Amino acid sequence: MSEQRFAARRRNVLIRRWRRTAAVVGGVLIVGTLAWLIWFSSYFAVRTVAVDGETTLKQSQILAAAKVRPGQPLARVDTAAIESRVASMSRIEDVSVSRSWPHTIRIKVAERKAIAYASIDGEIRAIDRFGIDFRTYSTPPKGLLEVRVNVFDARQRQQTLAAVAAVVNLIDTRDHGLRKQVQNISAGSRDSIVLDLTKGRTVTWGSGGNLTRKLSVLR
């Protein structure tokens, strides 16, 4: 092999090595730049917080609970922490938080819906389908069943409300004719539910178990 050919071959080898090195360095720089833009710069920072699904709550109330910090890189926002803070609101049944690139945090909520009301600690409280009391009314709301729970222990009262709420929800969704006849529901425990019907009739329902079977028997 002549000296010229050897030198040319060596130059080609060096050029290929330089190109590979340049490609690797370039790739690292691109990845590093993208990582900096996404994770640390203000280029993809939070500028907007969108709230959807609220009915009785105001957006300002949800935003105050969410505590999303404007200007924070979107990728570094702790969406789970936001969900936890919004979920702690008494009227919120479910919440999901997501990122919408390049600048938005989206908060989607589902508020609790009242299916009954009860007098608790001197207040008229809304009861949802899980037996959770979540808001106060100034006067008894029209169109909702009254639940009379004579239980003083907080834990047992909650269990009783959950059992009664399951019965109310069943009647509301499965038998509108019966719903029109129920005036109120009372319970001294989760196993002693009583339906007060029109025309002075009462139904001893018992516990919150075997709901569908009990409804069939009552029919």
Short mmCIF file of C-alpha atoms in Angstrom, two decimals:
data_model
loop_
_atom_site.label_atom_id
_atom_site.label_comp_id
_atom_site.label_asym_id
_atom_site.label_seq_id
_atom_site.Cartn_x
_atom_site.Cartn_y
_atom_site.Cartn_z
CA MET A 1 0.00 0.00 0.00
CA SER A 2 1.47 3.37 -0.98
CA GLU A 3 2.01 6.08 1.58
CA GLN A 4 -0.62 8.30 -0.08
CA ARG A 5 -3.28 5.60 0.00
CA PHE A 6 -2.46 4.86 3.65
CA ALA A 7 -2.75 8.55 4.56
CA ALA A 8 -6.07 8.84 2.71
CA ARG A 9 -7.46 5.77 4.47
CA ARG A 10 -6.35 7.14 7.82
CA ARG A 11 -8.07 10.44 7.07
CA ASN A 12 -11.31 8.60 6.23
CA VAL A 13 -11.15 6.67 9.48
CA LEU A 14 -10.59 9.86 11.46
CA ILE A 15 -13.44 11.61 9.64
CA ARG A 16 -15.85 8.74 10.43
CA ARG A 17 -14.79 8.78 14.08
CA TRP A 18 -15.26 12.55 14.23
CA ARG A 19 -18.70 12.28 12.66
CA ARG A 20 -19.76 9.59 15.15
CA THR A 21 -18.43 11.65 18.02
CA ALA A 22 -20.15 14.77 16.70
CA ALA A 23 -23.41 12.85 16.32
CA VAL A 24 -23.22 11.56 19.90
CA VAL A 25 -22.34 14.98 21.29
CA GLY A 26 -25.07 16.58 19.20
CA GLY A 27 -27.61 14.04 20.43
CA VAL A 28 -26.61 14.63 24.04
CA LEU A 29 -26.91 18.38 23.55
CA ILE A 30 -30.35 18.04 21.96
CA VAL A 31 -31.63 15.74 24.72
CA GLY A 32 -30.12 17.99 27.37
CA THR A 33 -31.67 21.07 25.83
CA LEU A 34 -35.08 19.43 25.58
CA ALA A 35 -34.83 18.22 29.18
CA TRP A 36 -33.91 21.72 30.34
CA LEU A 37 -36.75 23.28 28.34
CA ILE A 38 -39.32 20.81 29.72
CA TRP A 39 -38.17 20.38 33.32
CA PHE A 40 -36.46 23.61 34.31
CA SER A 41 -37.22 26.52 31.96
CA SER A 42 -40.32 28.69 31.84
CA TYR A 43 -40.91 27.84 28.18
CA PHE A 44 -43.40 25.08 29.12
CA ALA A 45 -44.55 26.68 32.36
CA VAL A 46 -48.07 26.72 33.81
CA ARG A 47 -50.01 29.70 32.54
CA THR A 48 -53.60 28.46 32.70
CA VAL A 49 -55.63 26.25 35.06
CA ALA A 50 -58.87 24.99 33.50
CA VAL A 51 -61.69 23.65 35.70
CA ASP A 52 -64.54 21.53 34.38
CA GLY A 53 -67.52 19.75 35.95
CA GLU A 54 -68.37 22.09 38.80
CA THR A 55 -72.07 22.67 39.52
CA THR A 56 -72.63 24.22 42.97
CA LEU A 57 -69.02 25.18 43.62
CA LYS A 58 -67.36 28.19 42.02
CA GLN A 59 -64.21 27.82 39.95
CA SER A 60 -62.47 30.20 42.33
CA GLN A 61 -63.16 27.84 45.25
CA ILE A 62 -61.68 24.88 43.40
CA LEU A 63 -58.65 26.90 42.27
CA ALA A 64 -58.07 28.06 45.84
CA ALA A 65 -58.06 24.45 47.04
CA ALA A 66 -55.90 23.23 44.14
CA LYS A 67 -53.09 25.73 44.84
CA VAL A 68 -51.49 25.42 41.41
CA ARG A 69 -48.43 27.67 41.21
CA PRO A 70 -48.26 29.69 37.96
CA GLY A 71 -44.86 29.72 36.28
CA GLN A 72 -43.90 26.24 37.49
CA PRO A 73 -42.63 23.93 34.72
CA LEU A 74 -45.62 21.87 33.60
CA ALA A 75 -43.71 18.59 33.76
CA ARG A 76 -42.83 19.15 37.43
CA VAL A 77 -46.37 19.85 38.64
CA ASP A 78 -47.45 17.25 41.21
CA THR A 79 -50.86 16.33 39.81
CA ALA A 80 -51.48 13.74 42.55
CA ALA A 81 -51.03 16.41 45.23
CA ILE A 82 -53.50 18.69 43.43
CA GLU A 83 -56.02 15.85 43.23
CA SER A 84 -55.60 15.19 46.95
CA ARG A 85 -56.19 18.83 47.86
CA VAL A 86 -59.29 19.18 45.66
CA ALA A 87 -60.65 15.80 46.82
CA SER A 88 -60.54 17.07 50.41
CA MET A 89 -63.35 19.50 49.58
CA SER A 90 -66.54 18.19 51.14
CA ARG A 91 -68.64 18.55 47.97
CA ILE A 92 -66.19 16.76 45.68
CA GLU A 93 -66.90 13.10 44.93
CA ASP A 94 -64.20 12.55 42.30
CA VAL A 95 -61.40 14.59 40.70
CA SER A 96 -58.78 14.04 38.02
CA VAL A 97 -55.90 16.36 37.16
CA SER A 98 -53.95 16.24 33.90
CA ARG A 99 -51.43 18.25 31.90
CA SER A 100 -52.40 19.86 28.61
CA TRP A 101 -49.27 20.95 26.81
CA PRO A 102 -47.82 23.43 26.50
CA HIS A 103 -49.16 25.57 29.37
CA THR A 104 -52.34 24.21 30.98
CA ILE A 105 -53.33 22.16 34.02
CA ARG A 106 -56.82 20.67 33.67
CA ILE A 107 -58.92 19.84 36.73
CA LYS A 108 -62.06 17.77 36.12
CA VAL A 109 -64.38 17.34 39.08
CA ALA A 110 -67.58 15.48 39.85
CA GLU A 111 -69.55 16.97 42.71
CA ARG A 112 -71.55 14.92 45.16
CA LYS A 113 -75.28 14.81 44.48
CA ALA A 114 -77.82 14.86 47.27
CA ILE A 115 -80.31 12.00 47.34
CA ALA A 116 -81.67 12.73 50.83
CA TYR A 117 -81.19 15.02 53.79
CA ALA A 118 -80.88 14.56 57.53
CA SER A 119 -80.72 16.67 60.67
CA ILE A 120 -77.20 16.23 62.04
CA ASP A 121 -75.92 18.15 65.05
CA GLY A 122 -78.66 20.72 64.63
CA GLU A 123 -78.01 21.30 60.92
CA ILE A 124 -79.92 20.19 57.82
CA ARG A 125 -77.30 18.24 55.89
CA ALA A 126 -77.34 16.83 52.35
CA ILE A 127 -76.68 13.08 52.06
CA ASP A 128 -75.12 11.56 48.93
CA ARG A 129 -75.41 8.00 47.58
CA PHE A 130 -72.58 6.83 49.83
CA GLY A 131 -74.18 8.23 52.97
CA ILE A 132 -71.76 11.16 53.17
CA ASP A 133 -73.17 14.42 54.53
CA PHE A 134 -71.47 17.13 52.52
CA ARG A 135 -73.32 20.46 52.68
CA THR A 136 -75.78 22.42 54.81
CA TYR A 137 -79.22 23.67 53.79
CA SER A 138 -80.94 26.61 55.42
CA THR A 139 -84.35 24.92 54.98
CA PRO A 140 -85.40 21.34 54.14
CA PRO A 141 -84.89 20.88 50.38
CA LYS A 142 -87.91 20.00 48.29
CA GLY A 143 -87.84 16.76 46.33
CA LEU A 144 -85.46 14.92 48.69
CA LEU A 145 -86.34 12.26 51.23
CA GLU A 146 -85.81 12.99 54.88
CA VAL A 147 -83.61 10.51 56.71
CA ARG A 148 -84.06 10.25 60.47
CA VAL A 149 -81.07 8.53 62.02
CA ASN A 150 -81.14 8.13 65.80
CA VAL A 151 -77.50 7.19 66.32
CA PHE A 152 -75.10 9.30 68.41
CA ASP A 153 -71.80 7.49 67.90
CA ALA A 154 -70.12 9.12 64.87
CA ARG A 155 -68.79 5.89 63.37
CA GLN A 156 -72.07 3.98 63.80
CA ARG A 157 -74.02 6.95 62.48
CA GLN A 158 -71.91 6.99 59.33
CA GLN A 159 -72.45 3.25 58.84
CA THR A 160 -76.18 3.74 59.31
CA LEU A 161 -76.28 6.64 56.86
CA ALA A 162 -74.41 4.53 54.29
CA ALA A 163 -76.93 1.69 54.67
CA VAL A 164 -79.91 4.05 54.41
CA ALA A 165 -78.40 5.85 51.40
CA ALA A 166 -78.09 2.53 49.58
CA VAL A 167 -81.81 1.91 50.11
CA VAL A 168 -82.75 5.44 48.99
CA ASN A 169 -80.59 5.14 45.89
CA LEU A 170 -82.17 1.78 45.02
CA ILE A 171 -85.70 3.13 45.34
CA ASP A 172 -84.85 6.30 43.40
CA THR A 173 -83.37 4.40 40.47
CA ARG A 174 -85.44 1.19 40.39
CA ASP A 175 -88.98 1.98 41.55
CA HIS A 176 -90.39 5.47 40.95
CA GLY A 177 -93.83 4.35 42.05
CA LEU A 178 -92.55 3.32 45.46
CA ARG A 179 -90.49 6.49 45.69
CA LYS A 180 -93.67 8.57 45.48
CA GLN A 181 -95.11 6.66 48.43
CA VAL A 182 -92.10 7.00 50.76
CA GLN A 183 -92.45 9.98 53.09
CA ASN A 184 -89.28 9.49 55.09
CA ILE A 185 -86.85 6.80 56.22
CA SER A 186 -85.75 6.22 59.80
CA ALA A 187 -83.09 4.01 61.35
CA GLY A 188 -81.77 3.32 64.84
CA SER A 189 -78.86 1.36 63.36
CA ARG A 190 -77.67 0.09 59.98
CA ASP A 191 -79.77 -3.05 60.56
CA SER A 192 -83.05 -1.39 61.52
CA ILE A 193 -84.17 0.68 58.56
CA VAL A 194 -87.87 1.57 58.41
CA LEU A 195 -89.76 3.13 55.49
CA ASP A 196 -92.61 5.47 56.40
CA LEU A 197 -95.14 5.29 53.54
CA THR A 198 -98.27 7.22 52.74
CA LYS A 199 -101.63 6.30 54.30
CA GLY A 200 -99.99 5.49 57.62
CA ARG A 201 -98.15 2.42 56.32
CA THR A 202 -94.67 1.40 57.47
CA VAL A 203 -92.21 -1.13 56.09
CA THR A 204 -89.56 -2.69 58.29
CA TRP A 205 -86.73 -2.99 55.78
CA GLY A 206 -84.05 -4.15 58.18
CA SER A 207 -80.42 -3.99 57.06
CA GLY A 208 -78.92 -2.56 53.90
CA GLY A 209 -78.19 -6.03 52.53
CA ASN A 210 -80.06 -8.03 49.86
CA LEU A 211 -81.45 -4.81 48.43
CA THR A 212 -82.79 -6.13 45.13
CA ARG A 213 -84.44 -9.14 46.78
CA LYS A 214 -86.13 -6.95 49.40
CA LEU A 215 -87.42 -4.60 46.75
CA SER A 216 -88.94 -7.52 44.86
CA VAL A 217 -90.65 -8.81 48.00
CA LEU A 218 -91.98 -5.33 48.82
CA ARG A 219 -93.47 -5.04 45.35
#
